[in-house]
Amino acid sequence: MIQFRIQPDSEIPASTQLFNQIRFAIASRQYPPAYKLPSTRALAMQTGLHRNTISKVYRQLEEDGFVESMAGSGIYVRPQGHEGGSRLQSPILKQNPDAYQVVQQALDDLLSQGCSLNQARELFLAEIDWRLRCSARVLVAVPSYDMGAGELMVYELERSLKIPVQLVAMEELTAVLDKTTSATVVTSRYFISNVEAIAAPKAARVIPLDIYDYSKELSLLKTLPKENCVGIVSLSSGIARAAEVILHGLRGDELLVMTSQPKDAYKLQAMVKRAEVIISDQASFAAVQAAVQASDEDIIRPPKLIKVENYIGANSINLLKRELGLS
């Protein structure tokens, strides 16, 4: 069971601390789809929060589309996007709701055994046709206030998939989809509910991406001496804010946390001069190295630099390759 930590003396409300930690567990797939969340009683014993507070957090998670309540059973992580099955509105699927899962499993088995898409097309023409049409255009959709998260996803997907990927602000997604007959839209689980609501009616396939769980980095941060300063550099302002909240939950006020985006030269220089450790995503690492070199004469001991190898979980990359017919 994941251990959630609540800082009672924090300025951040306890319910917000818990909500953010559960969202991170879902987004990093520590709580995978169909996973049953702990009971309010169990979570109350772990965190010290009142069960009413935990129930309020669970209701908010359900309203935001991350979990679903099953009467008499409990609260479960909700499958999202393409995990929930086909977005095709076929009378056959309405009559046989399990048919799509059967077809998908059979196709994946054929591909894993070395069958080409052209060979499989003879058996599953409609499914293959839909996949190929959707795969012709891959879109990454994120809210405009955190385009940096989208830039990170595009950066990693283009390197892994070896195909062009288009970044679209969530607010512009409807207009983009109106101009195409089919597409595959991908996004982080942080944003999946809103993206799915926009894309699903447009006959676009929606696939959620799991983010990396940062287990190695969190293990390191647990061992840092008190009063150390930690720098977080990311293209995504959302990731920087989430890291700050999670680190505070992990160590309280024992560590000073500084955050910056790579283009903010002033904050980056201040971080380099103050921090003992700087953690950076791949896309920002060159800017961090340049800032350290530029301040070389002003600092006695350079900070330890840690490059996070990926933002998207490896399993999500493999899933996307399979769905796009690239593996």
XYZ file of C-alpha atoms in Angstrom:
327
model
C 0.000 0.000 0.000
C 1.374 3.409 -0.979
C 2.192 5.571 2.033
C 0.622 9.019 1.797
C 2.088 11.692 4.066
C 0.258 14.768 5.267
C 2.097 17.777 6.679
C -0.265 19.249 9.310
C 1.657 22.536 9.569
C 1.709 23.136 5.810
C -0.039 26.107 4.188
C -1.421 23.623 1.640
C -4.784 22.207 2.860
C -4.603 18.577 3.931
C -7.281 17.594 1.416
C -5.247 19.175 -1.407
C -2.110 17.344 -0.277
C -3.929 14.007 -0.362
C -5.696 14.793 -3.669
C -2.385 15.641 -5.382
C -0.650 12.539 -4.038
C -3.445 10.215 -5.226
C -3.461 11.916 -8.650
C 0.292 11.310 -8.892
C -0.201 7.643 -7.948
C -2.769 7.293 -10.752
C -0.778 9.282 -13.320
C 2.410 7.256 -12.655
C 0.414 3.980 -12.735
C 1.250 3.058 -9.165
C -2.560 2.909 -9.058
C -3.356 1.328 -12.468
C -6.795 1.241 -14.135
C -9.329 -0.896 -12.217
C -7.210 -0.623 -9.036
C -9.343 -0.405 -5.898
C -8.478 2.609 -3.742
C -8.021 2.098 0.007
C -11.141 2.446 2.129
C -11.675 5.782 3.855
C -11.103 4.002 7.155
C -7.748 2.559 6.076
C -6.619 5.900 4.676
C -7.773 7.717 7.806
C -5.627 5.392 9.948
C -2.621 5.982 7.669
C -2.876 9.762 7.271
C -4.641 10.866 10.455
C -7.272 12.684 8.404
C -10.989 12.513 9.181
C -12.919 10.052 7.011
C -15.179 12.885 5.849
C -12.126 14.691 4.461
C -11.038 11.552 2.593
C -14.565 11.060 1.242
C -14.470 14.649 -0.030
C -11.163 13.928 -1.834
C -12.621 10.763 -3.380
C -15.695 12.686 -4.585
C -13.438 15.288 -6.208
C -11.400 12.555 -7.902
C -14.634 11.045 -9.228
C -15.932 14.415 -10.451
C -12.637 14.968 -12.294
C -12.914 11.560 -13.968
C -9.968 9.809 -12.306
C -11.975 7.211 -10.358
C -15.439 5.694 -10.371
C -17.590 4.459 -7.508
C -19.177 1.019 -7.647
C -22.056 0.610 -5.218
C -21.272 -1.919 -2.505
C -17.773 -2.538 -3.859
C -15.601 0.551 -3.492
C -13.737 3.241 -5.447
C -11.748 2.165 -8.501
C -9.307 3.898 -10.859
C -11.262 4.535 -14.041
C -9.967 3.213 -17.372
C -9.453 6.208 -19.628
C -9.255 6.862 -23.324
C -8.578 3.805 -25.469
C -8.176 1.641 -22.344
C -11.945 1.667 -22.094
C -12.423 0.071 -25.503
C -13.437 1.219 -28.954
C -14.646 4.719 -29.755
C -16.330 3.475 -32.913
C -20.114 3.695 -32.723
C -21.094 0.464 -34.463
C -24.459 -1.312 -34.083
C -22.538 -4.574 -33.860
C -20.609 -3.319 -30.835
C -23.827 -2.146 -29.200
C -25.286 -5.641 -29.639
C -22.050 -7.338 -28.559
C -20.273 -5.044 -26.076
C -17.398 -7.517 -25.526
C -16.690 -7.990 -29.245
C -14.103 -5.218 -29.493
C -11.969 -6.620 -26.655
C -11.998 -10.018 -28.361
C -10.902 -8.543 -31.699
C -8.190 -6.401 -30.133
C -6.694 -9.291 -28.170
C -6.698 -11.522 -31.247
C -4.977 -8.846 -33.339
C -2.312 -8.201 -30.702
C -1.630 -11.935 -30.495
C -1.183 -12.110 -34.288
C 1.221 -9.165 -34.270
C 3.266 -10.639 -31.429
C 3.600 -13.879 -33.421
C 5.081 -12.033 -36.388
C 1.982 -11.509 -38.506
C 2.168 -8.302 -40.542
C -0.609 -5.731 -40.545
C -1.354 -6.533 -44.190
C -1.804 -10.200 -43.368
C -3.977 -9.396 -40.357
C -5.991 -6.964 -42.492
C -7.542 -9.884 -44.382
C -9.048 -11.119 -41.101
C -9.783 -7.860 -39.322
C -10.245 -5.309 -42.121
C -12.395 -2.809 -40.235
C -10.173 -2.734 -37.133
C -6.928 -2.478 -39.102
C -8.359 0.242 -41.348
C -9.348 2.303 -38.334
C -5.946 1.918 -36.688
C -4.070 2.889 -39.822
C -6.237 5.948 -40.437
C -5.927 7.132 -36.832
C -2.194 6.465 -36.843
C -1.672 8.774 -39.797
C -1.853 11.742 -37.443
C -0.650 11.714 -33.839
C -1.532 14.697 -31.657
C -0.349 15.562 -28.164
C -2.978 17.664 -26.370
C -2.358 19.630 -23.172
C -3.930 22.739 -21.595
C -2.434 26.025 -22.744
C -1.259 26.881 -19.225
C 1.198 23.941 -19.277
C 2.397 23.644 -22.878
C 5.765 22.629 -21.437
C 4.293 19.237 -20.489
C 3.264 18.806 -24.118
C 6.725 19.806 -25.320
C 8.196 17.104 -23.082
C 5.824 14.479 -24.487
C 6.506 15.491 -28.101
C 10.267 15.472 -27.403
C 10.183 11.912 -26.072
C 7.573 10.504 -28.470
C 9.375 11.702 -31.599
C 12.634 10.188 -30.335
C 10.945 6.878 -29.455
C 8.406 6.491 -32.264
C 10.498 8.044 -35.076
C 7.409 9.783 -36.513
C 6.223 13.421 -36.488
C 4.017 14.350 -33.534
C 1.942 17.545 -33.408
C 1.459 19.581 -30.207
C -2.010 21.095 -29.784
C -3.407 23.248 -26.980
C -6.458 21.557 -25.486
C -8.487 24.703 -26.114
C -7.766 24.387 -29.873
C -8.281 20.621 -30.144
C -11.877 20.796 -31.383
C -10.922 23.053 -34.292
C -7.994 20.802 -35.241
C -10.099 17.616 -35.147
C -12.822 19.273 -37.227
C -10.299 19.458 -40.072
C -9.259 15.782 -40.034
C -11.158 12.542 -40.558
C -9.243 10.612 -37.901
C -6.353 10.963 -35.487
C -4.758 9.497 -32.396
C -4.718 11.943 -29.492
C -2.382 11.270 -26.582
C -1.950 13.098 -23.299
C -0.917 12.588 -19.691
C -3.421 11.079 -17.270
C -3.371 14.460 -15.541
C -5.348 15.883 -18.482
C -7.079 12.807 -19.930
C -10.647 13.516 -18.775
C -10.901 16.878 -20.533
C -9.118 15.648 -23.657
C -11.341 12.576 -23.901
C -14.477 14.708 -23.600
C -13.317 16.786 -26.582
C -11.858 14.049 -28.811
C -14.198 11.081 -28.345
C -17.192 12.641 -30.214
C -14.856 13.430 -33.125
C -14.094 9.734 -33.868
C -10.540 10.255 -32.647
C -8.737 7.603 -30.681
C -7.573 8.790 -27.252
C -4.662 7.104 -25.472
C -3.513 8.152 -21.976
C 0.192 8.194 -21.194
C 1.548 7.182 -17.807
C 4.261 9.432 -16.434
C 7.497 8.125 -14.949
C 7.177 7.443 -11.191
C 10.497 9.165 -10.247
C 11.262 6.345 -7.784
C 15.059 6.682 -8.097
C 14.950 10.439 -7.658
C 12.593 10.221 -4.669
C 14.860 7.644 -3.020
C 17.774 10.077 -3.329
C 15.764 12.980 -1.920
C 14.854 10.929 1.150
C 18.555 10.692 2.050
C 19.585 14.339 1.621
C 20.751 16.110 4.803
C 18.401 18.623 6.371
C 18.605 22.220 5.110
C 19.940 21.125 1.721
C 18.565 23.022 -1.252
C 17.048 21.045 -4.135
C 16.510 22.530 -7.593
C 13.811 21.243 -9.961
C 14.087 22.268 -13.630
C 11.444 21.249 -16.155
C 9.795 22.452 -19.331
C 6.509 21.730 -17.557
C 5.420 24.242 -14.934
C 2.888 21.659 -13.746
C 5.564 19.052 -13.076
C 7.599 21.627 -11.146
C 4.581 22.488 -8.953
C 3.721 18.826 -8.407
C 7.340 18.028 -7.485
C 7.336 20.834 -4.927
C 4.141 19.546 -3.277
C 5.308 15.907 -3.274
C 8.745 16.813 -1.912
C 7.131 18.867 0.844
C 4.956 15.898 1.718
C 8.050 13.706 1.798
C 10.394 15.930 3.819
C 8.270 18.795 5.162
C 10.355 21.919 5.721
C 13.627 19.976 6.010
C 14.648 20.881 2.452
C 14.548 24.146 0.539
C 13.021 23.640 -2.907
C 13.642 25.924 -5.878
C 11.941 25.465 -9.264
C 12.608 26.938 -12.672
C 11.927 26.473 -16.349
C 14.988 26.317 -18.626
C 14.244 29.642 -20.316
C 14.165 31.560 -17.012
C 17.839 32.529 -16.908
C 17.548 34.601 -13.711
C 15.950 31.839 -11.619
C 18.266 29.227 -13.129
C 21.365 31.206 -12.180
C 20.058 31.708 -8.628
C 19.370 27.973 -8.362
C 22.834 27.011 -9.581
C 24.453 29.222 -6.932
C 22.253 27.949 -4.078
C 21.315 24.311 -4.684
C 23.307 21.258 -3.665
C 21.314 19.036 -6.049
C 19.507 19.953 -9.273
C 17.094 17.500 -10.917
C 16.250 18.193 -14.553
C 14.265 16.603 -17.359
C 16.151 15.597 -20.508
C 14.981 18.525 -22.582
C 16.167 21.055 -19.962
C 19.475 19.421 -19.044
C 21.618 21.305 -21.570
C 20.348 24.642 -20.213
C 21.201 23.551 -16.647
C 24.720 22.521 -17.688
C 25.213 25.851 -19.454
C 24.069 27.759 -16.355
C 26.550 25.831 -14.181
C 29.394 26.570 -16.598
C 28.450 30.257 -16.740
C 28.563 30.484 -12.930
C 31.721 28.413 -12.528
C 33.756 31.306 -11.120
C 31.034 32.306 -8.632
C 30.446 28.960 -6.925
C 32.810 27.031 -4.676
C 31.181 23.637 -5.172
C 29.026 22.986 -8.273
C 25.656 21.349 -7.605
C 25.155 17.669 -8.315
C 23.177 17.388 -11.559
C 20.656 14.597 -12.070
C 19.061 14.079 -15.472
C 15.696 12.314 -15.394
C 15.851 9.843 -18.261
C 12.195 9.996 -19.235
C 8.884 11.740 -18.569
C 6.660 9.088 -20.149
C 6.602 5.609 -18.610
C 8.248 2.865 -20.708
C 5.081 0.755 -20.748
C 3.145 3.640 -22.290
C 5.712 3.983 -25.070
C 5.427 0.268 -25.836
C 1.616 0.440 -25.774
C 1.613 3.380 -28.175
C 4.001 1.606 -30.558
C 1.683 -1.388 -30.614
C -1.467 0.712 -31.111
C 0.183 2.606 -33.976
C 1.496 -0.568 -35.593
C 5.131 0.464 -35.082
C 6.328 -2.522 -33.061
